XYZ file of C-alpha atoms in Angstrom:
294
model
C 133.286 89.520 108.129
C 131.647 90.998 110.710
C 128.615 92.567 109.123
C 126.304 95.209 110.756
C 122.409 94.461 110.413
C 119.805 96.794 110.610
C 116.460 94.833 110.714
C 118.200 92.163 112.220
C 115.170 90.550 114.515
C 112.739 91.298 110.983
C 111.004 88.809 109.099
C 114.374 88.761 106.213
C 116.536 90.461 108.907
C 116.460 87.237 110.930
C 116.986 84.941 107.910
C 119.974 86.591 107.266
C 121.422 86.792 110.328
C 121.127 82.789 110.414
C 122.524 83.084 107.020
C 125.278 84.794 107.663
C 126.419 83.096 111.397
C 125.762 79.363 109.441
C 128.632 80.992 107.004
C 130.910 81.826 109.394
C 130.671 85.791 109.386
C 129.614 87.404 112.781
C 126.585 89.593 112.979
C 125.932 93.009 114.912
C 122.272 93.109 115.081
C 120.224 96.171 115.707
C 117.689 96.656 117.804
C 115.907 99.012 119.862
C 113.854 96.148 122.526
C 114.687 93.957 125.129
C 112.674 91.221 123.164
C 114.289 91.920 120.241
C 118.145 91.903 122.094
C 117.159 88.173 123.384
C 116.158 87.117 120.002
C 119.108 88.156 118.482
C 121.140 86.578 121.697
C 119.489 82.972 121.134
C 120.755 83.513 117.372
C 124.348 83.927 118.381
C 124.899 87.542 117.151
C 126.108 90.766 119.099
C 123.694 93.061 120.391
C 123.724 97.095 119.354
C 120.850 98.997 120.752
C 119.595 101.885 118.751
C 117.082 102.755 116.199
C 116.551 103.892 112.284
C 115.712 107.685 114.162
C 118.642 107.396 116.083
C 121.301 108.134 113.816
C 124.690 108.375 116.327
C 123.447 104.345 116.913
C 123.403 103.677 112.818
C 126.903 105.449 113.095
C 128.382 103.355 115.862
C 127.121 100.631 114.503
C 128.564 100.934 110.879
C 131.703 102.447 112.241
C 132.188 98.703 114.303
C 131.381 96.526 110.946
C 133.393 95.239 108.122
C 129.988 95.288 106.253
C 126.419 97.183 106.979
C 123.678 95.277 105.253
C 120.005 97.941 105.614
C 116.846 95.931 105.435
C 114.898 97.989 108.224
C 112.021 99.824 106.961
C 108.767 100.861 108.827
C 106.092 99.978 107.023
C 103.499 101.739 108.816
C 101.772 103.452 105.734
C 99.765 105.979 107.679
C 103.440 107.753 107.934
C 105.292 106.778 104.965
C 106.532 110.004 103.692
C 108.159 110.003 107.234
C 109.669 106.629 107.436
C 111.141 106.940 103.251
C 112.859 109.842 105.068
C 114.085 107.920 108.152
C 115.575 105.886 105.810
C 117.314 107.903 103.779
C 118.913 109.673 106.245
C 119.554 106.256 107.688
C 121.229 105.303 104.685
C 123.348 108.503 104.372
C 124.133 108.565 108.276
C 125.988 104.668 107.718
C 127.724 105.708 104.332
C 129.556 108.405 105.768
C 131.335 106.441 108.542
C 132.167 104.393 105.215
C 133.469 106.537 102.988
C 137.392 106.081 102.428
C 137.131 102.324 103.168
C 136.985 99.383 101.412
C 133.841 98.574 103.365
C 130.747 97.214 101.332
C 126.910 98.593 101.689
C 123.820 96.383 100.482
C 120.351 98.466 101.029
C 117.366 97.127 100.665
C 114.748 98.221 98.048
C 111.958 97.187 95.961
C 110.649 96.501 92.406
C 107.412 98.471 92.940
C 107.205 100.426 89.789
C 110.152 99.954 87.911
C 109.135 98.617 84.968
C 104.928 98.602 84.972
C 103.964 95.774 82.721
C 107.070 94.726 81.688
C 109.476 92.449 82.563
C 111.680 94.869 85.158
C 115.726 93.845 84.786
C 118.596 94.673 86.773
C 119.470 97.506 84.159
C 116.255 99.402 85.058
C 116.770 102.407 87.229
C 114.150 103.151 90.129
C 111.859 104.552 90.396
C 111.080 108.220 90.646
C 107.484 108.285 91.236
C 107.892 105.626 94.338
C 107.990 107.839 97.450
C 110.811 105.249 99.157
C 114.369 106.569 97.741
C 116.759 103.764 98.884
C 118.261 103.024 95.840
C 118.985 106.703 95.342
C 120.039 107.273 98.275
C 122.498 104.281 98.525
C 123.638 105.904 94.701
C 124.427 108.845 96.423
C 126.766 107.310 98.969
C 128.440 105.402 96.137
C 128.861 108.312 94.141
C 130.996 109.395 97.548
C 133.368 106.430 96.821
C 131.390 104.008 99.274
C 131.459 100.390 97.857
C 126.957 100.674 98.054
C 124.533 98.890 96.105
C 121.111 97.429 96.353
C 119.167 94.483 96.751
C 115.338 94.765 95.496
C 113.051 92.144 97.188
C 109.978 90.770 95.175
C 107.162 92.140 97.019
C 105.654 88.824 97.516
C 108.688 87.798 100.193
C 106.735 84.471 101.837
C 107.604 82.259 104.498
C 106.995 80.925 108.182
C 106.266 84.372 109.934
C 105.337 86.547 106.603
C 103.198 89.013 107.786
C 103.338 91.159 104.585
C 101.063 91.335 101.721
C 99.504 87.946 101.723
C 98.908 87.551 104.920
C 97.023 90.829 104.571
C 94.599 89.218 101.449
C 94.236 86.411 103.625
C 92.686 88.474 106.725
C 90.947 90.645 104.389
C 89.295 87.325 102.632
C 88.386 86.322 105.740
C 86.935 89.052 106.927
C 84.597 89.790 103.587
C 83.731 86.377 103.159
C 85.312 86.474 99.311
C 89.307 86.062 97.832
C 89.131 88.803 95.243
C 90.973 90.052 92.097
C 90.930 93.166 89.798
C 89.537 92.578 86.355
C 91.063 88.938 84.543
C 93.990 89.026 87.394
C 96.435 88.360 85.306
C 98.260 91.146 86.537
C 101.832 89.238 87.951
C 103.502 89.946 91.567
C 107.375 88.616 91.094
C 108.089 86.234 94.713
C 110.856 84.942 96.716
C 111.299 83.034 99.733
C 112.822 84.879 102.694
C 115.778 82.024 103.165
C 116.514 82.292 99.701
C 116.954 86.388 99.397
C 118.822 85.512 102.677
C 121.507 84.181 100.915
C 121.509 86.206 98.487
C 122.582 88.919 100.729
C 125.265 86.632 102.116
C 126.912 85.935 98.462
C 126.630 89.436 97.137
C 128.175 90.588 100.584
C 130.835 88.152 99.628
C 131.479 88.365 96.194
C 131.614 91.783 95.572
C 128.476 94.342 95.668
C 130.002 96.118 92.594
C 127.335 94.021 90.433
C 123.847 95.151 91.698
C 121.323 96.382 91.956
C 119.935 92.497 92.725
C 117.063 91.362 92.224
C 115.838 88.812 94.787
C 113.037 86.871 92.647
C 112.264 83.409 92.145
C 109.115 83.209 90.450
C 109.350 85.723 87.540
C 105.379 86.735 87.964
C 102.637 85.048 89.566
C 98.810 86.097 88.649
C 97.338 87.229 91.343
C 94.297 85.525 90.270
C 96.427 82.342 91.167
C 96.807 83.860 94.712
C 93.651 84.316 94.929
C 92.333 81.104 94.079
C 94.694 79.508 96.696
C 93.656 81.934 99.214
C 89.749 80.871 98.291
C 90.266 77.171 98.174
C 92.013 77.125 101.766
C 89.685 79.039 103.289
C 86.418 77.919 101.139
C 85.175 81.133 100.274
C 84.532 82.131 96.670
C 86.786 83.733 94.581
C 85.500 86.688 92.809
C 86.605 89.740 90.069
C 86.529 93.477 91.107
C 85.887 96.243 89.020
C 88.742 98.818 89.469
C 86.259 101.147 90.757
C 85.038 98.042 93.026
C 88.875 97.334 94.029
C 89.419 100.494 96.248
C 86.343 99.815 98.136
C 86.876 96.267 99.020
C 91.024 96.204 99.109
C 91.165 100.051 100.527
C 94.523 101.232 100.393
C 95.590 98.098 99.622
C 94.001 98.283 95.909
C 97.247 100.095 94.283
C 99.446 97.224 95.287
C 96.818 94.598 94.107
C 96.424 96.258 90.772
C 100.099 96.115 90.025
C 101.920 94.128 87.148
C 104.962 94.241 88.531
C 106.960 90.938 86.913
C 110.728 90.988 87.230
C 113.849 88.678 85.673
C 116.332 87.919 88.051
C 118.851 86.667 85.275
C 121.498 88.879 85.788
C 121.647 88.279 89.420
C 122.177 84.767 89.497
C 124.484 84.771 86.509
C 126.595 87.547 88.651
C 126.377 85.670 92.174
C 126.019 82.071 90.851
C 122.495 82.074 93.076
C 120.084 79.927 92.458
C 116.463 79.668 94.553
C 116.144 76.394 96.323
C 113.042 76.923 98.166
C 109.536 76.553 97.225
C 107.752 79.057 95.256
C 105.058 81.384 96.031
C 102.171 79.173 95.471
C 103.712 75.967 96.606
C 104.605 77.898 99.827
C 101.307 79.911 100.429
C 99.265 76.494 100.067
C 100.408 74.877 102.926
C 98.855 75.256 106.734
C 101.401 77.959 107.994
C 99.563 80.976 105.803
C 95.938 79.593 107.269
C 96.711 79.065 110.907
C 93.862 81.488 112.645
């Protein structure tokens, strides 16, 4: 196939664009840099200039794919009513150049507040208290006849290059001198590695989408006192509790995302795509010199 990627030079975006090229399937990356246009170059895929804002670009793009796979997002959070609106009207620009075709659509989404303190499944809906509507958007394209579903990535995607949400406790544990947690911490972030939700893309691309949403998780739920701890012991700083009214103060607006219990079963997923993680797991991965490089 030859599969149009938005988010191609990103931190999954490039995994799966390896993914996909090792596999035999041609990618059409998007991207709106030089940089970014080399990067993709040295990778072997095909350059398409454009943007998530620019939606003729998203249409081109789609309308020169057998495949779009969505995994750009900006996650900028001093705008994000803005950007969960550049991407739904990213997502609705692509599925129209794909309605009347056999052509599959995987979106990117979450697991941020599916299922709060329970174990979230494939059978739970988004959602609608989460201001980013890709799942419902990507519903409304397949409720057009577009073949669209959705992949939801743990939050806790790690690897060489993360520079998501642990990288961000790390810099903010170095910075305060202390690896913290909210209350016991036993509050439990689901986690994947980037190469493995990589091909996870690649075989739900292949096999069919008609079986999401997916749920890209390895480890079911780590504490996040277990972060923590790893965090502390790497960068010998103590390790300390926060009240919840202490939380906001020393996380900022990172505290809602710390306080989460977010776990997540990926059962369905692997039984449906016959995937199964081969890469480390959170812990194993963020305890080794790569996360702690100043």
């Amino acid at each position: 196939m030859r599969v149009f990627l938005t988010g191609a030079t990103g931190f999954v975006g490039s995994a799966i664009v390896s993914e996909l090229i090792t596999s035999g399937h041609q990618v059409l990356g998007l991207t709106r840099s030089d940089a970014g246009a080399e990067k993709l170059a040295s990778m072997g895929a095909e350059i398409h200039h454009g943007s998530l804002e620019d939606l003729k670009s998203l249409r081109d793009g789609a309308s020169k794919a057998d495949a779009v796979i969505h995994t750009a997002f900006n996650h900028d959070f001093s705008r994000f009513a803005q950007n969960c609106a550049d991407d739904r009207h990213a997502i609705e620009a692509m599925g129209a150049v794909l309605e009347g075709s056999d052509r599959p659509m995987l979106v990117t989404s979450g697991l941020a507040l599916i299922a709060p303190s329970r174990i979230a499944t494939e059978a739970d809906k988004a959602s609608p208290d989460f201001p980013r509507v890709s799942e419902t958007a990507a519903a409304a394209v397949a409720s057009r006849g577009v073949r669209a579903s959705s992949v939801r990535l743990a939050p806790s995607t790690h690897g060489t290059g993360d520079h998501g949400f642990v990288p961000h406790l790390i810099s903010l544990a170095r910075e305060k001198g202390i690896a913290a947690y909210i209350g016991d911490g036993l509050n439990r972030w689901p986690g994947v590695h980037r190469l493995d939700a990589a091909r996870l893309f690649r075989l739900a691309l292949e096999q069919g989408v008609e079986s999401g949403p997916y749920h890209a998780v390895d480890d079911e739920g780590v504490p996040f006192k277990a972060i923590a701890d790893v965090i502390g012991r790497r960068l010998g700083v103590p390790v300390v509790s926060k009240t919840h009214e202490e939380a906001a103060e020393h996380f900022g607006w990172f505290a809602r995302f710390a306080g989460m219990d977010i776990p997540a079963s990926s059962a369905r997923t692997r039984s449906a795509l016959g995937w199964t993680p081969e890469q480390p797991g959170l812990i194993a991965d963020l305890d080794q010199a790569h996360y702690f490089d100043a």
